[in-house]
Coordinates of C-alpha atoms in Angstrom, one line a residue:
P375 CA 0.2 0.6 0.3
A376 CA 3.2 2.8 0.6
G377 CA 3.5 2.6 -3.7
L378 CA 0.7 4.5 -3.5
A379 CA 1.9 7.4 -2.2
T380 CA 4.0 7.7 -5.5
F381 CA 0.7 8.3 -7.9
R382 CA 0.9 12.3 -9.0
S383 CA -2.7 11.2 -11.2
S384 CA -5.9 9.9 -10.4
Q385 CA -6.2 6.0 -11.8
V386 CA -8.8 3.8 -12.2
T387 CA -7.9 -0.5 -12.9
F388 CA -10.2 -3.3 -14.0
Q389 CA -8.7 -6.5 -14.1
Q390 CA -10.4 -10.1 -15.3
A391 CA -8.5 -13.8 -14.6
P392 CA -10.1 -16.9 -15.5
M393 CA -9.0 -19.7 -13.7
P394 CA -9.2 -23.5 -13.7
L395 CA -12.4 -25.4 -13.0
D396 CA -14.8 -22.5 -13.5
T397 CA -13.5 -20.6 -11.2
S398 CA -12.5 -16.0 -11.6
Y399 CA -10.7 -13.1 -10.6
Q400 CA -11.9 -9.6 -10.6
Y401 CA -10.2 -7.0 -9.3
M402 CA -11.3 -3.3 -9.4
G403 CA -9.4 -0.1 -7.5
Y404 CA -9.0 3.6 -8.3
A405 CA -6.3 6.3 -6.3
Q406 CA -6.7 9.5 -5.9
P407 CA -4.0 11.3 -5.0
L408 CA -3.8 14.7 -2.1
Y409 CA -0.6 15.4 -3.0
A410 CA 0.7 16.6 0.2
Q411 CA -2.4 15.5 2.3
G412 CA -1.1 11.9 1.1
S413 CA -3.1 9.6 -1.2
L414 CA -6.2 7.3 -0.9
G415 CA -7.0 4.1 -2.7
V416 CA -10.1 2.1 -2.9
G417 CA -10.6 -1.3 -4.1
I418 CA -12.6 -4.6 -4.8
V419 CA -11.5 -8.1 -5.1
N420 CA -13.2 -10.8 -5.7
L421 CA -12.7 -15.2 -6.3
G422 CA -15.7 -17.1 -7.7
S423 CA -16.4 -20.5 -8.4
K424 CA -19.7 -22.0 -9.8
N425 CA -21.0 -25.5 -10.3
V426 CA -18.9 -26.6 -7.2
P427 CA -20.7 -30.7 -6.7
R428 CA -22.5 -30.6 -3.9
I429 CA -21.8 -34.5 -2.6
D430 CA -23.9 -36.1 -0.5
A431 CA -23.1 -38.0 2.9
N432 CA -23.4 -41.8 0.4
N433 CA -20.5 -39.6 -1.8
S434 CA -23.1 -38.8 -4.4
T435 CA -23.8 -36.1 -6.4
I436 CA -26.7 -34.2 -6.0
G437 CA -26.4 -30.7 -7.9
S438 CA -23.9 -28.2 -7.5
F439 CA -24.1 -24.6 -5.6
D440 CA -21.9 -21.6 -5.7
S441 CA -18.8 -20.2 -3.8
R442 CA -17.4 -17.0 -3.5
E443 CA -15.0 -14.7 -1.6
T444 CA -15.1 -11.1 -2.2
G445 CA -12.4 -8.2 0.0
Y446 CA -13.6 -4.3 0.4
L447 CA -10.2 -2.4 0.3
A448 CA -9.6 1.6 1.6
A449 CA -6.3 2.7 1.2
Y450 CA -4.2 5.8 2.5
A451 CA -0.4 6.3 2.0
H452 CA 1.9 9.0 2.9
R453 CA 5.2 10.3 1.3
F454 CA 7.8 11.9 4.2
G455 CA 10.7 13.1 2.5
D456 CA 11.5 12.6 -0.9
K457 CA 12.9 8.9 -0.4
L458 CA 10.3 7.3 2.2
S459 CA 6.5 6.1 1.9
L460 CA 4.0 4.5 4.4
G461 CA 0.6 3.1 4.0
G462 CA -2.2 0.8 5.1
T463 CA -5.1 -0.6 3.6
G464 CA -8.1 -1.7 6.1
K465 CA -10.3 -4.0 4.5
M466 CA -13.3 -6.2 5.1
V467 CA -13.2 -9.8 3.7
Q468 CA -16.9 -11.7 3.4
K469 CA -17.1 -15.3 2.1
S470 CA -20.0 -17.1 1.4
I471 CA -20.7 -21.0 0.4
D472 CA -24.3 -22.3 -0.8
G473 CA -25.9 -19.3 0.5
R474 CA -24.3 -19.2 3.8
S475 CA -22.0 -16.2 4.6
K476 CA -19.6 -14.9 7.0
S477 CA -17.2 -12.3 7.3
G478 CA -14.2 -10.5 8.8
F479 CA -12.2 -7.0 9.5
G480 CA -8.1 -6.4 8.9
A481 CA -5.1 -4.5 7.5
D482 CA -2.2 -4.2 6.0
S483 CA 0.8 -1.9 6.3
G484 CA 3.6 -1.1 4.3
L485 CA 6.9 0.5 3.6
L486 CA 8.8 2.0 0.7
Y487 CA 11.8 3.5 -0.1
R488 CA 13.4 5.3 -3.2
R489 CA 17.2 5.4 -2.5
N490 CA 17.2 7.2 -5.7
E491 CA 15.3 7.0 -9.6
T492 CA 16.5 3.6 -10.4
L493 CA 16.4 1.9 -7.3
S494 CA 13.3 1.2 -5.0
F495 CA 13.1 -1.1 -2.0
G496 CA 9.8 -2.0 -0.2
V497 CA 8.5 -4.3 2.7
M498 CA 4.6 -5.8 3.3
L499 CA 2.8 -7.2 6.3
R500 CA -0.3 -8.6 5.6
N501 CA -3.0 -9.3 7.3
L502 CA -1.5 -7.1 10.2
L503 CA -4.7 -7.3 11.7
A504 CA -5.7 -10.5 10.3
P505 CA -9.3 -11.4 9.5
T506 CA -11.0 -13.9 11.0
Y507 CA -14.4 -15.9 9.4
D508 CA -16.2 -17.3 13.3
Y509 CA -17.4 -20.3 11.8
A510 CA -20.1 -22.0 14.5
T511 CA -17.4 -25.2 15.1
D512 CA -14.5 -23.6 14.4
K513 CA -12.2 -20.2 13.6
E514 CA -10.5 -19.5 10.2
T515 CA -8.0 -16.8 11.1
F516 CA -6.1 -15.1 7.7
P517 CA -2.5 -16.3 7.8
R518 CA 0.3 -13.2 8.4
V519 CA 2.5 -12.7 5.6
L520 CA 5.3 -10.5 5.6
R521 CA 7.2 -9.8 1.8
T522 CA 10.4 -7.8 0.8
G523 CA 11.8 -6.6 -2.2
V524 CA 13.6 -4.6 -4.3
A525 CA 13.2 -3.4 -7.6
K526 CA 16.6 -1.9 -10.3
Q527 CA 16.2 0.2 -13.5
W528 CA 18.8 -0.3 -15.9
L529 CA 19.0 1.0 -19.6
N530 CA 18.2 4.6 -19.1
Q531 CA 14.8 2.6 -16.7
H532 CA 14.0 0.8 -19.9
L533 CA 14.6 -1.8 -18.3
T534 CA 13.1 -3.1 -15.0
T535 CA 14.0 -6.1 -12.8
A536 CA 12.0 -7.0 -9.7
L537 CA 13.0 -9.4 -6.8
D538 CA 10.7 -10.4 -3.7
I539 CA 10.3 -12.8 -1.2
G540 CA 7.9 -13.8 1.5
K541 CA 7.0 -16.3 4.4
T542 CA 4.0 -17.0 6.5
I543 CA 5.0 -16.2 10.1
G544 CA 4.3 -18.5 12.7
T545 CA 4.3 -21.7 10.2
S546 CA 7.0 -23.7 9.6
Q547 CA 6.8 -23.1 6.0
G548 CA 10.4 -21.6 4.2
W549 CA 10.7 -18.4 1.9
K550 CA 9.6 -18.1 -1.1
W551 CA 10.3 -15.6 -3.8
N552 CA 9.5 -14.3 -6.8
A553 CA 11.2 -12.4 -9.8
G554 CA 9.9 -10.7 -12.5
V555 CA 11.4 -8.3 -15.6
E556 CA 9.9 -5.6 -18.1
G557 CA 11.3 -4.0 -21.1
Y558 CA 10.4 -1.7 -23.7
A559 CA 10.1 -3.0 -26.7
V560 CA 9.3 -0.2 -28.7
D561 CA 7.8 3.5 -27.4
N562 CA 4.8 3.0 -25.6
V563 CA 5.5 -1.2 -25.3
F564 CA 6.4 -3.5 -22.6
L565 CA 7.3 -6.8 -22.6
R566 CA 7.0 -8.7 -19.5
A567 CA 8.4 -12.1 -17.8
G568 CA 7.9 -13.9 -14.2
L569 CA 9.0 -16.5 -12.3
N570 CA 8.9 -18.9 -9.0
E571 CA 8.7 -21.7 -7.3
T572 CA 5.0 -22.6 -8.9
E573 CA 4.9 -20.5 -12.2
I574 CA 6.4 -19.1 -15.4
A575 CA 4.7 -16.0 -16.7
G576 CA 4.9 -13.9 -19.7
G577 CA 2.8 -11.1 -20.7
L578 CA 2.4 -7.5 -22.9
G579 CA 1.7 -4.1 -22.2
I580 CA 0.6 -1.3 -24.6
K581 CA -0.5 2.3 -23.8
W582 CA -2.6 4.2 -25.4
R583 CA -3.2 8.4 -25.1
S584 CA -4.2 7.6 -21.0
L585 CA -5.0 4.3 -21.3
Q586 CA -2.9 1.3 -20.9
F587 CA -3.4 -2.3 -21.8
D588 CA -2.1 -5.1 -20.0
Y589 CA -2.3 -9.2 -20.9
G590 CA -0.4 -11.8 -18.4
I591 CA -0.3 -15.9 -19.5
G592 CA 1.1 -18.4 -16.9
F593 CA 1.7 -21.7 -16.6
Q594 CA 1.1 -23.4 -13.6
T595 CA 0.1 -27.2 -12.7
L596 CA -3.0 -26.3 -13.0
G597 CA -3.4 -25.8 -16.3
T598 CA -2.8 -22.4 -17.8
Q599 CA -4.0 -19.1 -16.9
N600 CA -4.8 -15.5 -18.8
R601 CA -5.0 -12.0 -17.1
F602 CA -6.3 -8.8 -18.6
S603 CA -6.5 -5.3 -17.2
V604 CA -7.1 -2.0 -18.0
K605 CA -6.0 0.7 -17.0
M606 CA -7.0 5.0 -17.0
V607 CA -5.5 7.6 -16.3
F608 CA -6.2 11.0 -15.8
G609 CA -6.1 14.4 -13.4
G610 CA -3.3 15.0 -11.6
Y611 CA -0.9 17.7 -10.5
E612 CA 2.5 16.9 -11.7
V613 CA 6.0 18.4 -12.5
D614 CA 8.5 15.8 -14.1
M615 CA 11.8 17.5 -15.6
K616 CA 14.2 15.4 -17.5
A617 CA 17.7 16.1 -19.1
S618 CA 19.1 14.5 -22.2
P619 CA 21.5 14.3 -22.8
K620 CA 22.5 12.7 -19.4
V621 CA 26.1 12.9 -19.8
F622 CA 27.9 16.7 -21.5
S623 CA 31.0 18.4 -21.6
P624 CA 30.8 22.3 -21.0
V625 CA 34.0 22.6 -23.3
G626 CA 33.4 20.0 -25.5
L627 CA 31.1 19.1 -29.2
V628 CA 28.2 18.1 -26.7
N629 CA 28.5 21.4 -24.6
K630 CA 24.9 21.8 -23.1
T631 CA 21.9 19.6 -21.6
T632 CA 18.4 20.6 -22.3
F633 CA 16.0 19.7 -19.1
K634 CA 12.2 18.7 -20.7
I635 CA 9.4 19.6 -18.5
R636 CA 6.3 18.8 -17.9
T637 CA 3.4 20.1 -15.9
T638 CA -0.3 18.9 -15.4
H639 CA -2.1 20.8 -12.9
R640 CA -5.6 22.5 -12.1
D641 CA -5.0 25.7 -10.1
R642 CA -2.3 28.1 -12.0
I643 CA 1.4 27.6 -11.2
V644 CA 2.5 31.7 -9.7
K645 CA 6.0 30.3 -8.9
W646 CA 8.7 27.6 -10.2
I647 CA 12.1 27.4 -9.2
M648 CA 15.1 24.4 -10.8
T649 CA 18.3 24.1 -8.7
I650 CA 21.2 22.4 -9.5
R651 CA 23.7 20.9 -6.9
D652 CA 26.6 19.9 -7.0
A653 CA 27.7 16.3 -4.9
K654 CA 28.3 18.2 -1.5
G655 CA 24.9 19.8 -1.6
D656 CA 26.0 23.0 -2.6
V657 CA 23.8 25.3 -5.3
V658 CA 25.7 25.7 -8.2
Q659 CA 23.2 27.3 -10.4
T660 CA 19.5 28.3 -10.1
F661 CA 16.5 29.2 -12.4
Q662 CA 13.4 30.6 -11.3
G663 CA 10.3 32.7 -13.3
F664 CA 6.6 33.7 -12.1
D665 CA 3.5 31.5 -13.6
A666 CA 3.5 28.3 -15.6
P667 CA 7.3 26.9 -16.5
P668 CA 8.5 27.1 -19.6
D669 CA 9.1 23.2 -22.1
S670 CA 12.2 23.4 -21.4
L671 CA 15.8 24.8 -20.2
E672 CA 19.3 24.5 -21.3
W673 CA 22.2 24.5 -18.8
D674 CA 25.9 25.2 -20.3
G675 CA 27.4 23.5 -17.0
K676 CA 27.9 26.9 -16.3
D677 CA 27.7 28.3 -12.5
A678 CA 25.6 31.6 -11.5
Q679 CA 28.8 33.5 -11.2
G680 CA 29.7 32.3 -15.6
R681 CA 32.4 29.7 -14.1
V682 CA 32.7 26.4 -15.6
V683 CA 31.8 23.5 -13.0
D684 CA 33.8 20.5 -12.3
A685 CA 33.4 17.3 -13.7
G686 CA 31.2 15.3 -12.2
R687 CA 27.7 13.8 -11.0
Y688 CA 25.1 16.8 -10.5
T689 CA 21.5 16.7 -9.3
Y690 CA 18.8 18.8 -10.4
R691 CA 14.9 19.2 -9.3
M692 CA 11.8 21.6 -9.8
M693 CA 9.8 22.9 -7.4
I694 CA 6.4 24.5 -8.4
T695 CA 3.8 26.2 -6.1
D696 CA 0.3 27.3 -7.5
A697 CA -2.6 29.7 -6.6
K698 CA -3.6 27.8 -3.2
N699 CA 0.0 27.7 -1.9
Q700 CA 0.1 24.2 -2.4
T701 CA 4.2 23.1 -3.4
E702 CA 5.1 20.0 -5.6
K703 CA 8.8 18.8 -6.7
T704 CA 10.1 16.7 -9.2
P705 CA 11.8 13.7 -8.5
Q706 CA 15.5 14.5 -7.7
R707 CA 17.6 13.8 -10.6
T708 CA 21.4 13.5 -12.0
V709 CA 23.6 14.6 -14.7
R710 CA 27.0 13.9 -15.5
I711 CA 29.6 16.5 -16.4
V712 CA 32.9 14.9 -18.0
A713 CA 36.2 16.6 -19.4
P714 CA 36.3 16.9 -23.4
T715 CA 37.9 13.2 -25.1
P716 CA 41.5 14.5 -26.7
F717 CA 39.2 14.0 -30.3
E718 CA 36.8 17.1 -29.1
I719 CA 39.6 18.6 -28.7
E720 CA 41.5 18.7 -31.4
A721 CA 38.0 19.3 -33.4
K722 CA 37.5 22.5 -31.8

């Protein structure tokens, strides 16, 4: 649930997964960022089976019945600074078998730490407060599951790898692992693959305007499972900025970088400021203005006094303020300045 805090636009998601033995899984969720106040999310998840054989005491089939389990979810997450997010989900679960039903209440918790723009770590405790179905003759309590994982982006963020491990607390079961990879095939087209102890999976994602369509296929012992989902992104109050190229030399052939800026906002922006800092955290250059920021800015590798800065890594980010005095910041990213190559010196 902590990842909810990273959303900067509203999202609605629908998922359908037909399963073997006349069973299906559905999910619907909605996420609404509140920006400085965090993010909210609600969802419904359903697992249902139809035509389950009804067997009498003589082991004879005397018809069939339906079985269904549904969870109603409400989540909240908040960012603490640029790197840490915390979140929790409250849930009501309901199990219905042959017209009889029981309900229970519980909660999950999670933490997300984004070390930088390409590396993140997460921890989740599912059923921190465990729901319980209280039957006439027995009780069924959901197990507590601890999961932790790491994700890393490569190749200028065109390739993402992820690994997580999980364990059911209070049992003799060992740790279970899941591994996955996602890569850009072409613009707005993603290829995916996943693997764990019981399943091999693959998938495809396609973005078109504000919509994203996803398909996944998993090969399990019980057979092949298909998963379909569609996501719609809308609204939002986002500001983002990326440098191109990420490496340049103020006295070389590639002697400047361009910061491309993208903003979506509901209220009028009244001021903005962009800062560039060296490895010590000292500000070497600033750009600022009133009203909305431009679509792009150029930096020639010089400080505020017009001197060429030293070779090394520099971080940059932008902060905007709207007419309601709400502020938003871009993720902190890096650009690298290098000395010119001998070829470049000779060419100049």
